[in-house]
mmCIF file with all atom_site columns, C-alpha atoms in Angstrom:
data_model
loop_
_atom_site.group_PDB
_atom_site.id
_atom_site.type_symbol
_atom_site.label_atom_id
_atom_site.label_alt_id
_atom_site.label_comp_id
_atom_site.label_asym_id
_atom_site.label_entity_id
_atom_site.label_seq_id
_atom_site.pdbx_PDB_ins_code
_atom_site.Cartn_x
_atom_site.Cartn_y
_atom_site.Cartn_z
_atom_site.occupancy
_atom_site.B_iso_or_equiv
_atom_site.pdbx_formal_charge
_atom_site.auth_seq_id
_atom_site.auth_comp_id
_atom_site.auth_asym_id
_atom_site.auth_atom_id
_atom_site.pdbx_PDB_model_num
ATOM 1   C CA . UNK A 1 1   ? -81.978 -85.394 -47.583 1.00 71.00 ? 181 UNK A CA 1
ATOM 2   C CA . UNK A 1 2   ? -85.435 -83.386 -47.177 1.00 76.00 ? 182 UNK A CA 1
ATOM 3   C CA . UNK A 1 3   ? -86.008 -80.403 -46.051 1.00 79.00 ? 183 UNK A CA 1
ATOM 4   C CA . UNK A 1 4   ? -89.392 -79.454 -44.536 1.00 81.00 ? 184 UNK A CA 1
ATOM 5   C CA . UNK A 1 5   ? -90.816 -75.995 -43.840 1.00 83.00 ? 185 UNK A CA 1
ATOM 6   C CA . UNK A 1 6   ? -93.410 -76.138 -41.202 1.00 85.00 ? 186 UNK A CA 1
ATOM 7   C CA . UNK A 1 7   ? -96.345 -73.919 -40.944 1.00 87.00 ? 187 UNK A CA 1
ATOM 8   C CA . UNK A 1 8   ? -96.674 -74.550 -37.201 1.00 87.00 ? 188 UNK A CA 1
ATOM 9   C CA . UNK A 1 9   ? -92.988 -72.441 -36.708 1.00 85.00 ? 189 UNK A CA 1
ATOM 10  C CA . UNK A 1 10  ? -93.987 -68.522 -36.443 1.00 82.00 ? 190 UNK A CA 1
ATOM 11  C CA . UNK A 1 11  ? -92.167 -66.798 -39.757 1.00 79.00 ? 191 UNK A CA 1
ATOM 12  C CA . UNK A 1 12  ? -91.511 -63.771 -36.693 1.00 79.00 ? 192 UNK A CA 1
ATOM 13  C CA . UNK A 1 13  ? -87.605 -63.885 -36.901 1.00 74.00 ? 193 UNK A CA 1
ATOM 14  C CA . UNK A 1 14  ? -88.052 -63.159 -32.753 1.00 74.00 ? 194 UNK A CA 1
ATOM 15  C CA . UNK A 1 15  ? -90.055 -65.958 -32.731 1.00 78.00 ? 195 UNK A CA 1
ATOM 16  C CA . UNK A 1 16  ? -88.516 -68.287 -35.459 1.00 81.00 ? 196 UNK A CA 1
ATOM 17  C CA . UNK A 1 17  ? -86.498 -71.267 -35.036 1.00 86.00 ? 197 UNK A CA 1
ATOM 18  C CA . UNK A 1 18  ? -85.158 -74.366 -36.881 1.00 87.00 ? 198 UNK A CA 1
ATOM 19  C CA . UNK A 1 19  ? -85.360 -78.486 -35.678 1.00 89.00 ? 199 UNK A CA 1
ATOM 20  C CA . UNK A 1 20  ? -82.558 -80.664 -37.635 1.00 90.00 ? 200 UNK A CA 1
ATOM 21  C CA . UNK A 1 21  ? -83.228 -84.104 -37.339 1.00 91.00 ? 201 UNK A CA 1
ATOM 22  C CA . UNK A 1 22  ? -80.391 -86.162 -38.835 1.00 92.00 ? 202 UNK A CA 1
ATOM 23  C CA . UNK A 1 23  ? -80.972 -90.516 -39.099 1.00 92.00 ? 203 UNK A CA 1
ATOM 24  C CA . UNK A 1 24  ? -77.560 -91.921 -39.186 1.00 94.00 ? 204 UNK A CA 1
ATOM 25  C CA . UNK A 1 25  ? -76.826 -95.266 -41.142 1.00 94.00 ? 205 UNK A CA 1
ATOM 26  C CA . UNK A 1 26  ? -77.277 -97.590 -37.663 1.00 97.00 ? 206 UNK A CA 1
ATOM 27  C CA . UNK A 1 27  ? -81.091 -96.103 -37.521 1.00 95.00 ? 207 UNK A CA 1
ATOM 28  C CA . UNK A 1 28  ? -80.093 -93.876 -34.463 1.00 96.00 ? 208 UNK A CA 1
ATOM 29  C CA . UNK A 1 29  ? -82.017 -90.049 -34.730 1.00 95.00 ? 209 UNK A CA 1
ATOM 30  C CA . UNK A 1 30  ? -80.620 -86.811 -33.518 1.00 96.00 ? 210 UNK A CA 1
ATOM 31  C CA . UNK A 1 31  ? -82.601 -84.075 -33.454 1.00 94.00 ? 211 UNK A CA 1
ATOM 32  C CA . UNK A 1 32  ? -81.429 -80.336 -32.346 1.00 94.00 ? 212 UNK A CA 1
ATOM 33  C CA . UNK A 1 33  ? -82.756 -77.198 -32.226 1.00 91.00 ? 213 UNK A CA 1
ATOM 34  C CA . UNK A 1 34  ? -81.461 -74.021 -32.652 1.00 86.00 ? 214 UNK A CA 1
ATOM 35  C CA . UNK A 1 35  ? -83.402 -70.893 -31.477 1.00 85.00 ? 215 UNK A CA 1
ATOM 36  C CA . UNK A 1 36  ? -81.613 -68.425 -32.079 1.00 78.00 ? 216 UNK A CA 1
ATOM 37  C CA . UNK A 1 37  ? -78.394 -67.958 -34.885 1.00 77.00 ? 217 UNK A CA 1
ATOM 38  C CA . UNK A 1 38  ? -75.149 -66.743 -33.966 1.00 80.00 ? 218 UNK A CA 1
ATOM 39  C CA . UNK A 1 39  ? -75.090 -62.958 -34.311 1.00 82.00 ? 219 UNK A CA 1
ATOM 40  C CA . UNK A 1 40  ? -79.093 -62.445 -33.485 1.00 80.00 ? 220 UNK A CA 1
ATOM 41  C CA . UNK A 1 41  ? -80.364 -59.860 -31.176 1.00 79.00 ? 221 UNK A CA 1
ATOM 42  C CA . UNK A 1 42  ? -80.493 -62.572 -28.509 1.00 78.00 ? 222 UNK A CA 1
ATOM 43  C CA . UNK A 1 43  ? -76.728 -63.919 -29.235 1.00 82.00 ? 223 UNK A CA 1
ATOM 44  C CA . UNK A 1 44  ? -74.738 -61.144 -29.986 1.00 88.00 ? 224 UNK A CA 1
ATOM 45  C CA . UNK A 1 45  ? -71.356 -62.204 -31.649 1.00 91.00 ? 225 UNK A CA 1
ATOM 46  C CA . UNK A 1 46  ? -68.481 -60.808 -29.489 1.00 92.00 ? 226 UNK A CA 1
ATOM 47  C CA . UNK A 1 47  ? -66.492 -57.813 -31.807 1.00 89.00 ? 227 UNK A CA 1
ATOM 48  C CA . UNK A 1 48  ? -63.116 -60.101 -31.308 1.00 92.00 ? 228 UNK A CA 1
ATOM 49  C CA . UNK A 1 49  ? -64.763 -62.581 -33.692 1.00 92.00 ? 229 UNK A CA 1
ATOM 50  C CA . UNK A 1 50  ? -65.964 -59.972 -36.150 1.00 89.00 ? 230 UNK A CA 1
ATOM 51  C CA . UNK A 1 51  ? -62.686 -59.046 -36.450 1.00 88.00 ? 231 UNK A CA 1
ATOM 52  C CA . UNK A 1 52  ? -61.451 -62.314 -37.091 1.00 92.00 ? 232 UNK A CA 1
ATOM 53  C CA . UNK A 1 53  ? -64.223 -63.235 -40.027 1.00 91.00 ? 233 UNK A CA 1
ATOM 54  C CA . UNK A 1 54  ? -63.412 -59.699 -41.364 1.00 89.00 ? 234 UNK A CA 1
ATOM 55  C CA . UNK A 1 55  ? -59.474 -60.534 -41.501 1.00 88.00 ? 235 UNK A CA 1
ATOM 56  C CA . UNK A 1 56  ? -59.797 -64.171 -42.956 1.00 91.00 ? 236 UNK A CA 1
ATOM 57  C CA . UNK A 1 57  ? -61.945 -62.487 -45.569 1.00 88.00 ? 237 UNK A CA 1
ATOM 58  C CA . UNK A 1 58  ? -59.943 -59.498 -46.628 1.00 86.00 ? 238 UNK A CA 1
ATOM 59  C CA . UNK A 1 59  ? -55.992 -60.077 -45.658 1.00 84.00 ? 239 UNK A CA 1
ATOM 60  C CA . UNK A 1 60  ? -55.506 -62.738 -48.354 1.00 82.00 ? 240 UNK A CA 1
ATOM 61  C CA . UNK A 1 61  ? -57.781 -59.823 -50.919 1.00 82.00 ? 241 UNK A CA 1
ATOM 62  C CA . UNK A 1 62  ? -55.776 -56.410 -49.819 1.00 84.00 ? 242 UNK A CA 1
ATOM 63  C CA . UNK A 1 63  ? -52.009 -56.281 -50.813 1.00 80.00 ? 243 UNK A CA 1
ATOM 64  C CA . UNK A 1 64  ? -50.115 -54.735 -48.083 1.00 80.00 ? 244 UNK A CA 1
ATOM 65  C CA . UNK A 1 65  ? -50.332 -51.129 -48.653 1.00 79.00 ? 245 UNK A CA 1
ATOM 66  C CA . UNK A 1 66  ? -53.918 -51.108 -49.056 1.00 82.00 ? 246 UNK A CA 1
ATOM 67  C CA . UNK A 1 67  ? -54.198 -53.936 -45.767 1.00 84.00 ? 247 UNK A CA 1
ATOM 68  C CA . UNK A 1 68  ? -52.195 -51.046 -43.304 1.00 86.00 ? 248 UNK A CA 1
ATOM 69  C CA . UNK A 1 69  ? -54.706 -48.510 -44.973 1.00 86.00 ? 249 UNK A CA 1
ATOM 70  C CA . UNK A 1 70  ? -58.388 -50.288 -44.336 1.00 88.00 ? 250 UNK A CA 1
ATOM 71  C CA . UNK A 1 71  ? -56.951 -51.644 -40.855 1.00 89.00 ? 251 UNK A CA 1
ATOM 72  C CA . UNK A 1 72  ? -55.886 -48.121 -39.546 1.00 90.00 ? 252 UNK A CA 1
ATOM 73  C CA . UNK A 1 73  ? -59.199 -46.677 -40.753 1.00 90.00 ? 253 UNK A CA 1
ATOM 74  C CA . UNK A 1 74  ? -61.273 -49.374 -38.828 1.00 89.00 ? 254 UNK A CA 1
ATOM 75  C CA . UNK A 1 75  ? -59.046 -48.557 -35.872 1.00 90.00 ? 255 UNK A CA 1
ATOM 76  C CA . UNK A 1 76  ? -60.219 -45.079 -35.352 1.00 91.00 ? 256 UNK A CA 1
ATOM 77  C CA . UNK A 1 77  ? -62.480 -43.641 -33.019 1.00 93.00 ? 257 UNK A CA 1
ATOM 78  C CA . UNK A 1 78  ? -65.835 -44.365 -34.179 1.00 89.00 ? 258 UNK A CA 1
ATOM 79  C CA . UNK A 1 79  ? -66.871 -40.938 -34.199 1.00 92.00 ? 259 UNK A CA 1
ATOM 80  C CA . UNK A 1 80  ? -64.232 -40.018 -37.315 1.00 92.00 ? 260 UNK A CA 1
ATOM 81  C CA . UNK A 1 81  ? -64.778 -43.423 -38.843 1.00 89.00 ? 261 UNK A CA 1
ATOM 82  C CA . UNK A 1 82  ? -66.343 -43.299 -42.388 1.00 91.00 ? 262 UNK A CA 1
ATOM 83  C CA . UNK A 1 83  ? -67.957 -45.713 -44.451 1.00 91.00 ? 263 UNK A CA 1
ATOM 84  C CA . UNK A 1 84  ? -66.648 -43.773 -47.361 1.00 92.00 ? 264 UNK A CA 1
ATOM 85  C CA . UNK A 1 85  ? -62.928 -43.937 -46.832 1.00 89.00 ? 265 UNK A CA 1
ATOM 86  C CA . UNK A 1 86  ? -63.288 -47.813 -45.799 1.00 87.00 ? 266 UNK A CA 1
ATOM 87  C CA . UNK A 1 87  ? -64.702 -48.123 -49.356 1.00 89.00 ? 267 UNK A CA 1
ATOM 88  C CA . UNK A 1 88  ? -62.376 -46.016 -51.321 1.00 86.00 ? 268 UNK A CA 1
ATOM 89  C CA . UNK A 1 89  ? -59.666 -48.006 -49.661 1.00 84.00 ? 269 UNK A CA 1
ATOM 90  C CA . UNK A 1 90  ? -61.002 -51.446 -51.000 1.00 83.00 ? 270 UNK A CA 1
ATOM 91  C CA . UNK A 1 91  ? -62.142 -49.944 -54.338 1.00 84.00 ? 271 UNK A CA 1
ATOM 92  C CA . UNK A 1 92  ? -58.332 -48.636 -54.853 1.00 77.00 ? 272 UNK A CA 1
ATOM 93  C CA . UNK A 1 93  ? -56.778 -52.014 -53.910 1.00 74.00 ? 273 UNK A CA 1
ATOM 94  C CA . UNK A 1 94  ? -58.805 -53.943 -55.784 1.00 68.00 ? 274 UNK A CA 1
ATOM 95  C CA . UNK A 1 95  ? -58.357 -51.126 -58.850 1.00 71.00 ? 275 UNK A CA 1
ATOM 96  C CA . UNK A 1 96  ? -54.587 -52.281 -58.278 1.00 69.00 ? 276 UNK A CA 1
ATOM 97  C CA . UNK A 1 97  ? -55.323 -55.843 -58.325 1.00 67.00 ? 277 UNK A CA 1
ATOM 98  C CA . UNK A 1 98  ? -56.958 -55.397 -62.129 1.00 68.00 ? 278 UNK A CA 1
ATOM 99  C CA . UNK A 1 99  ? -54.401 -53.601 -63.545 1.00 68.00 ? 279 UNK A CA 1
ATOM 100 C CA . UNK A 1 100 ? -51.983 -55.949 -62.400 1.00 63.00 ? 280 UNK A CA 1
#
């Protein structure tokens, strides 16, 4: 395995990219490249799949009081959302979780 950093590819993350070239056993080369990541300015991720990486990451954390909590906060209008109670709801389930 190598990896290579090339001075030729602009370090502008607008203008930045990556080349994989994989050799497989047989001698046969692949080579992609990728422009642009997943969740760039230029490839928005849709919010359906935010929502999914959020839930696999924090259903199996928050037990089920605290789950109904965070969830209905995200829920709300965006304009009575707050960053604070989203955090005070993780901070008291995982408060639980340690004195458990």
């Amino acid at each position: 395995t190598a990896l290579c950093q090339s001075p030729a590819i602009s370090g502008r993350f607008d203008a930045m990219h990556v080349d994989v070239a994989v050799t497989l056993a047989d001698g046969t080369q692949i080579m992609r490249r990728c422009n642009a990541p997943p969740g760039s300015w230029s490839r928005p991720i849709a919010p359906v799949l935010i929502e999914a990486k959020a839930h696999d990451l924090l259903d199996g954390v928050l037990d089920e009081e605290h789950h109904c909590s965070f969830w209905n906060i995200v829920a709300m209008p965006s304009d009575a959302l707050r960053i604070s109670d989203l955090m005070r709801s993780l901070s008291r389930s995982l408060a639980q979780r340690s004195d458990s």
